[in-house]
Tab-separated table of C-alpha atoms and ligand atoms in Angstrom:
chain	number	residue	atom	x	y	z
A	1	UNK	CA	123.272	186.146	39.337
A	2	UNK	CA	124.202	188.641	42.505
A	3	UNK	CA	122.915	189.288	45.389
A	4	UNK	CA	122.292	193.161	44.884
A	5	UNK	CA	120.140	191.539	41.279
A	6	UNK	CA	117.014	191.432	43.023
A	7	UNK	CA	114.587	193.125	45.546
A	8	UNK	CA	111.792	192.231	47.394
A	9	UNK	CA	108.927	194.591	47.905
A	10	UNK	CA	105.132	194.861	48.668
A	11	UNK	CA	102.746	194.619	46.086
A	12	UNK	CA	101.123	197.197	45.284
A	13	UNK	CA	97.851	196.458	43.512
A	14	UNK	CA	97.571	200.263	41.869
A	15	UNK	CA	101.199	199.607	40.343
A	16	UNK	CA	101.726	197.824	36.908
A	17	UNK	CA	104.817	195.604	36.912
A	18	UNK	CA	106.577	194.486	33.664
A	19	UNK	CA	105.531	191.276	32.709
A	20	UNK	CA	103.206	190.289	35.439
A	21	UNK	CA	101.370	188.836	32.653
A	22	UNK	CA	103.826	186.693	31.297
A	23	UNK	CA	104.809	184.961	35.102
A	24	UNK	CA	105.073	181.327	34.313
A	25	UNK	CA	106.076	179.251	37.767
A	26	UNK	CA	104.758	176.002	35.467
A	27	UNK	CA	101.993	175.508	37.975
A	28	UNK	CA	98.831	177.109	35.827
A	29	UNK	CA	96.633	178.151	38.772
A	30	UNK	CA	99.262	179.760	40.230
A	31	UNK	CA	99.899	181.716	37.149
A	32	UNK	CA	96.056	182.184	36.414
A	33	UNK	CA	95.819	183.873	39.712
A	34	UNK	CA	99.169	186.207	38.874
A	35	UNK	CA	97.558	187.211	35.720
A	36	UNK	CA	94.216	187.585	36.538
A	37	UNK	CA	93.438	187.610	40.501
A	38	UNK	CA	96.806	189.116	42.457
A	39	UNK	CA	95.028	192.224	41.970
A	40	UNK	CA	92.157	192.212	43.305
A	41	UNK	CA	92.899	189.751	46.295
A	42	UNK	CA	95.202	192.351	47.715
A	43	UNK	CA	92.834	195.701	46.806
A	44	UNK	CA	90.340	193.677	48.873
A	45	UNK	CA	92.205	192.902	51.448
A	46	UNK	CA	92.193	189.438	51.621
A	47	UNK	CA	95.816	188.599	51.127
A	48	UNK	CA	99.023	190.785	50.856
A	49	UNK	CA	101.234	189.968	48.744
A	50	UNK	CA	105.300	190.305	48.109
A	51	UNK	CA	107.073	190.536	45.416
A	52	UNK	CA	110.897	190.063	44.128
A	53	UNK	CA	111.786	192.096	41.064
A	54	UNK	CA	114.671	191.256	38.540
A	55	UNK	CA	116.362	194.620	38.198
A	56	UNK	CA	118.767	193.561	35.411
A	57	UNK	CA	115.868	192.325	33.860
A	58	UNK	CA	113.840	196.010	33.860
A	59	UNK	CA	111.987	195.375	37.219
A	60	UNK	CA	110.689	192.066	35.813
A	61	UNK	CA	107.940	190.165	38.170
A	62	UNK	CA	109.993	187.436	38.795
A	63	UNK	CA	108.708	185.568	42.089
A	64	UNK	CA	105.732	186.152	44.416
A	65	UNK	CA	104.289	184.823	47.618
A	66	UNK	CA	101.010	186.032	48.959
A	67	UNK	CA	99.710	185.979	53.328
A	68	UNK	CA	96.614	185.671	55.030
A	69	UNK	CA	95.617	185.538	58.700
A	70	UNK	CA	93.949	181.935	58.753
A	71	UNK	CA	92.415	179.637	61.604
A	72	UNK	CA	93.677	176.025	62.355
A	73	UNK	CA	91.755	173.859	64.708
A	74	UNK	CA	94.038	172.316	67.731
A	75	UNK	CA	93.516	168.909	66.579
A	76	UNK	CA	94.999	169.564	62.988
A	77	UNK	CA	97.960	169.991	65.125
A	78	UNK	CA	98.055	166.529	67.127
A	79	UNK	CA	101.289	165.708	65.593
A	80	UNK	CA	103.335	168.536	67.089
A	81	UNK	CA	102.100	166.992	70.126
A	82	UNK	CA	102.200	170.287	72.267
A	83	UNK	CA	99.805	169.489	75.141
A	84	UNK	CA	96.505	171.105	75.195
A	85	UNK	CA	95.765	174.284	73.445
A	86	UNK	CA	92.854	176.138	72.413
A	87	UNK	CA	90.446	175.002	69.878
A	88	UNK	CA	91.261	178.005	67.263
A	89	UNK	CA	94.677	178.850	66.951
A	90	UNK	CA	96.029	181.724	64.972
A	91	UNK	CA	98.064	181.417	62.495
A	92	UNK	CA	99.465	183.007	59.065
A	93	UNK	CA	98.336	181.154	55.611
A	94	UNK	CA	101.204	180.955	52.763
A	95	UNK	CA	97.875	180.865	50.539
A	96	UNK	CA	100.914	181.516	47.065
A	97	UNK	CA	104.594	181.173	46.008
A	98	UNK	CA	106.104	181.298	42.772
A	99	UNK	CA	109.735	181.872	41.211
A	100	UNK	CA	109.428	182.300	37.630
A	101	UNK	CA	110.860	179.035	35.635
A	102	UNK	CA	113.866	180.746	34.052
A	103	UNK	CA	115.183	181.512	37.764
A	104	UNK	CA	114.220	177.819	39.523
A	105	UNK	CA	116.930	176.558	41.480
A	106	UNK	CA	118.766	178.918	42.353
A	107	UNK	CA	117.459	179.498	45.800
A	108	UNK	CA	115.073	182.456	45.038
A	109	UNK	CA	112.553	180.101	46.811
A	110	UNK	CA	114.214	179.953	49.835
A	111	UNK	CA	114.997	183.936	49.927
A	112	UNK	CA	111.343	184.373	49.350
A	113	UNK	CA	110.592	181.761	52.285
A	114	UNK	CA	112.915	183.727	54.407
A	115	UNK	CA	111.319	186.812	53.712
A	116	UNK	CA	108.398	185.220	54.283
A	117	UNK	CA	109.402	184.364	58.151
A	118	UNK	CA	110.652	187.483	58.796
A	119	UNK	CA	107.429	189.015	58.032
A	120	UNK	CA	105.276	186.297	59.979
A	121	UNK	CA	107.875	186.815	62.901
A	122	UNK	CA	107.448	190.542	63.207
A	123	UNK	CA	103.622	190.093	63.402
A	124	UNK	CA	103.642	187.817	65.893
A	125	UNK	CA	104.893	190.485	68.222
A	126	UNK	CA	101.720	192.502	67.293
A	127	UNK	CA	99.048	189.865	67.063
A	128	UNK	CA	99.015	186.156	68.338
A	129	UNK	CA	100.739	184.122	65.683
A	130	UNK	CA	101.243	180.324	66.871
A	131	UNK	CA	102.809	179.981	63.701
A	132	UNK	CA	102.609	179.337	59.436
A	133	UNK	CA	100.671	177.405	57.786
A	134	UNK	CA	100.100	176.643	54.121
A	135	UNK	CA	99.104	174.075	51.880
A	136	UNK	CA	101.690	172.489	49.741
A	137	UNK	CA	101.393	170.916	46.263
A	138	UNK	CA	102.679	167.464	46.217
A	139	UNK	CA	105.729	168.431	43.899
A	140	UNK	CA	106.783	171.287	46.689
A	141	UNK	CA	106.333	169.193	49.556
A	142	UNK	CA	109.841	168.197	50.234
A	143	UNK	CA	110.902	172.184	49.455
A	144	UNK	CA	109.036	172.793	52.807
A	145	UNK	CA	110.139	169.619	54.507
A	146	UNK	CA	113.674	171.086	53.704
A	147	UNK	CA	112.491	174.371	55.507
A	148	UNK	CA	111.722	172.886	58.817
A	149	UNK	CA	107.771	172.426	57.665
A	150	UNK	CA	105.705	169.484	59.781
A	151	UNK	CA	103.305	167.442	57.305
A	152	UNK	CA	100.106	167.820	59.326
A	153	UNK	CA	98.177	164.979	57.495
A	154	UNK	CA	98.761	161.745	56.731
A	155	UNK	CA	98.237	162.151	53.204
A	156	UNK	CA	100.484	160.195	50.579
A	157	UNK	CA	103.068	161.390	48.211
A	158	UNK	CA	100.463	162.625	45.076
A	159	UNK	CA	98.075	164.925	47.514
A	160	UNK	CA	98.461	168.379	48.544
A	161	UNK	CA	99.890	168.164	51.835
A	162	UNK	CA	99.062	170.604	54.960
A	163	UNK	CA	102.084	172.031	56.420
A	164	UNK	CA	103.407	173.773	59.128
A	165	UNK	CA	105.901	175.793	61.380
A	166	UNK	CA	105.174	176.819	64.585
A	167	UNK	CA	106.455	180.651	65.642
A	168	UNK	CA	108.802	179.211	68.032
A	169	UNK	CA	110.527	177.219	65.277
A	170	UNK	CA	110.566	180.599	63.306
A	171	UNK	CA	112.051	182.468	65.974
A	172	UNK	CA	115.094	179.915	66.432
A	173	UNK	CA	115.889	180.141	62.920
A	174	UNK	CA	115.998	183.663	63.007
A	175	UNK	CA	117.906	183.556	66.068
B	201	COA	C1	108.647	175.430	44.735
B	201	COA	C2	109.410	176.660	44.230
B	201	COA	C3	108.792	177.926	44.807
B	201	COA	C4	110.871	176.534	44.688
B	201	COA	O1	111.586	177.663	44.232
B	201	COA	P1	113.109	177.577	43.768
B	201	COA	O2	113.612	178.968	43.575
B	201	COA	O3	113.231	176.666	42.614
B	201	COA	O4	113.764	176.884	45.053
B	201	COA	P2	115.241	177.073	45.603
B	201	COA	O5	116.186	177.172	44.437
B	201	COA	O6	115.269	178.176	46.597
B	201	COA	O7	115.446	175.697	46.334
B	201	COA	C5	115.557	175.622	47.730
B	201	COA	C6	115.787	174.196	48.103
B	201	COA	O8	114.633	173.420	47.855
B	201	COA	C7	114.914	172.390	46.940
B	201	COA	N1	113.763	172.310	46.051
B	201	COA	C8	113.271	173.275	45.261
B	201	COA	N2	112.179	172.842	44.603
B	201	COA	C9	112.012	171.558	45.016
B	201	COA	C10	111.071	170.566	44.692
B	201	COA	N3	110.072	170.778	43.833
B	201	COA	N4	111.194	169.357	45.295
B	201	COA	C11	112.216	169.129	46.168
B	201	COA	N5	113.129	170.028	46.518
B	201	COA	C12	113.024	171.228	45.929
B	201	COA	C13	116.163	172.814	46.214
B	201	COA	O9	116.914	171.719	45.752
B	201	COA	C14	116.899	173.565	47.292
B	201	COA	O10	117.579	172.705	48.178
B	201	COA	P3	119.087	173.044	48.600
B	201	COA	O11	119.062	174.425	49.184
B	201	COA	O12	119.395	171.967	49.581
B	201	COA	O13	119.848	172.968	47.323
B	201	COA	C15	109.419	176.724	42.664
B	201	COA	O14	109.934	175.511	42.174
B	201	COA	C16	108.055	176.975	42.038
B	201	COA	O15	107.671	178.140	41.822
B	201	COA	N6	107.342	175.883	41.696
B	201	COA	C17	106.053	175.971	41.005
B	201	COA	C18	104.980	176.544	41.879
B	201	COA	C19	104.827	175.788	43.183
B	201	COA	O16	104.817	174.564	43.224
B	201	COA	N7	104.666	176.575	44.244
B	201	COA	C20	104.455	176.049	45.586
B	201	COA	C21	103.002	175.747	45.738
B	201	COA	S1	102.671	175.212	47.377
């Protein structure tokens, strides 16, 4: 596996990508929406999405992670314990991410996270953007923890848990 194997690029929802159909992250609504939603989320404008392509592998779909402008409330964000701020606060939604099974582990996740923060950095110097948010299944929980992510809730190991990283985090990791 080298670097130069993969690239990351927008999806486009007019474009057909080999073996979209066939993604398998071995979480089944994230592959139900792959197969059968992606499309028409992004057409409609409701998320963009951005995809990593295998190109020893003819282009394959291979990973995915989807964005949405989203709304916290300041009180979901007691814990970061940042004084008082406006009730709504602006944020980016991770609403998707998926690396195909046959490439797990081998830190696709993390270049698609980092991708992810680049992108979520650079709008924040267009629009306000306190920061990313998303909604983690219990089994990818520590993945974000290992990011920099803050559990918002106090929910236990088993539930999905609501996570998040303010832009000024964002910005120090990008330096
Ligand atoms: C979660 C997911 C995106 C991670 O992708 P990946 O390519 O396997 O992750 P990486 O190889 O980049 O791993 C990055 C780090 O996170 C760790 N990690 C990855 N998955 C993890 C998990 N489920 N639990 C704990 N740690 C995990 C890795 O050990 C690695 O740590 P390291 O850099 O210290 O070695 C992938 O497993 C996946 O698609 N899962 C199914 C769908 C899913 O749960 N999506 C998230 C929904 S919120």
């Amino acid at each position: 596996m080298s670097d130069n194997q993969f690239v990351i690029v927008k999806f486009e929802p007019t474009t057909s990508y080999f073996q979209q159909k066939k993604f398998d992250c071995g979480n089944k609504i994230i592959n139900k929406f792959v197969h059968s939603s992606l499309k028409k989320q992004v057409s409609q404008h409701f998320s963009q999405a951005f995809i990593l392509l295998d190109l020893e592998e003819n282009e394959r779909f291979s990973a995915f992670y989807t964005l949405t402008s989203f709304k916290l409330q300041a009180n979901e964000l007691e814990r970061l314990s940042k004084g008082s701020l406006p009730r709504d606060i602006p944020c980016v939604r991770l609403v998707m991410l998926g690396v195909n099974l046959s490439l797990q582990g081998h830190g696709i996740g993390r270049k698609m996270m980092s991708d992810a923060l680049h992108r979520v950095h650079r709008a924040s110097k267009e629009i306000g953007v306190y920061g990313l948010y998303l909604d983690a299944d219990p089994a990818a929980t520590n993945f974000y923890l290992s990011l920099g992510f803050t559990r918002l809730d106090n929910g236990g190991s088993n539930d999905v848990a609501k996570m998040f990283l303010s832009i000024e985090v964002i910005n120090q990791l990008l330096g």
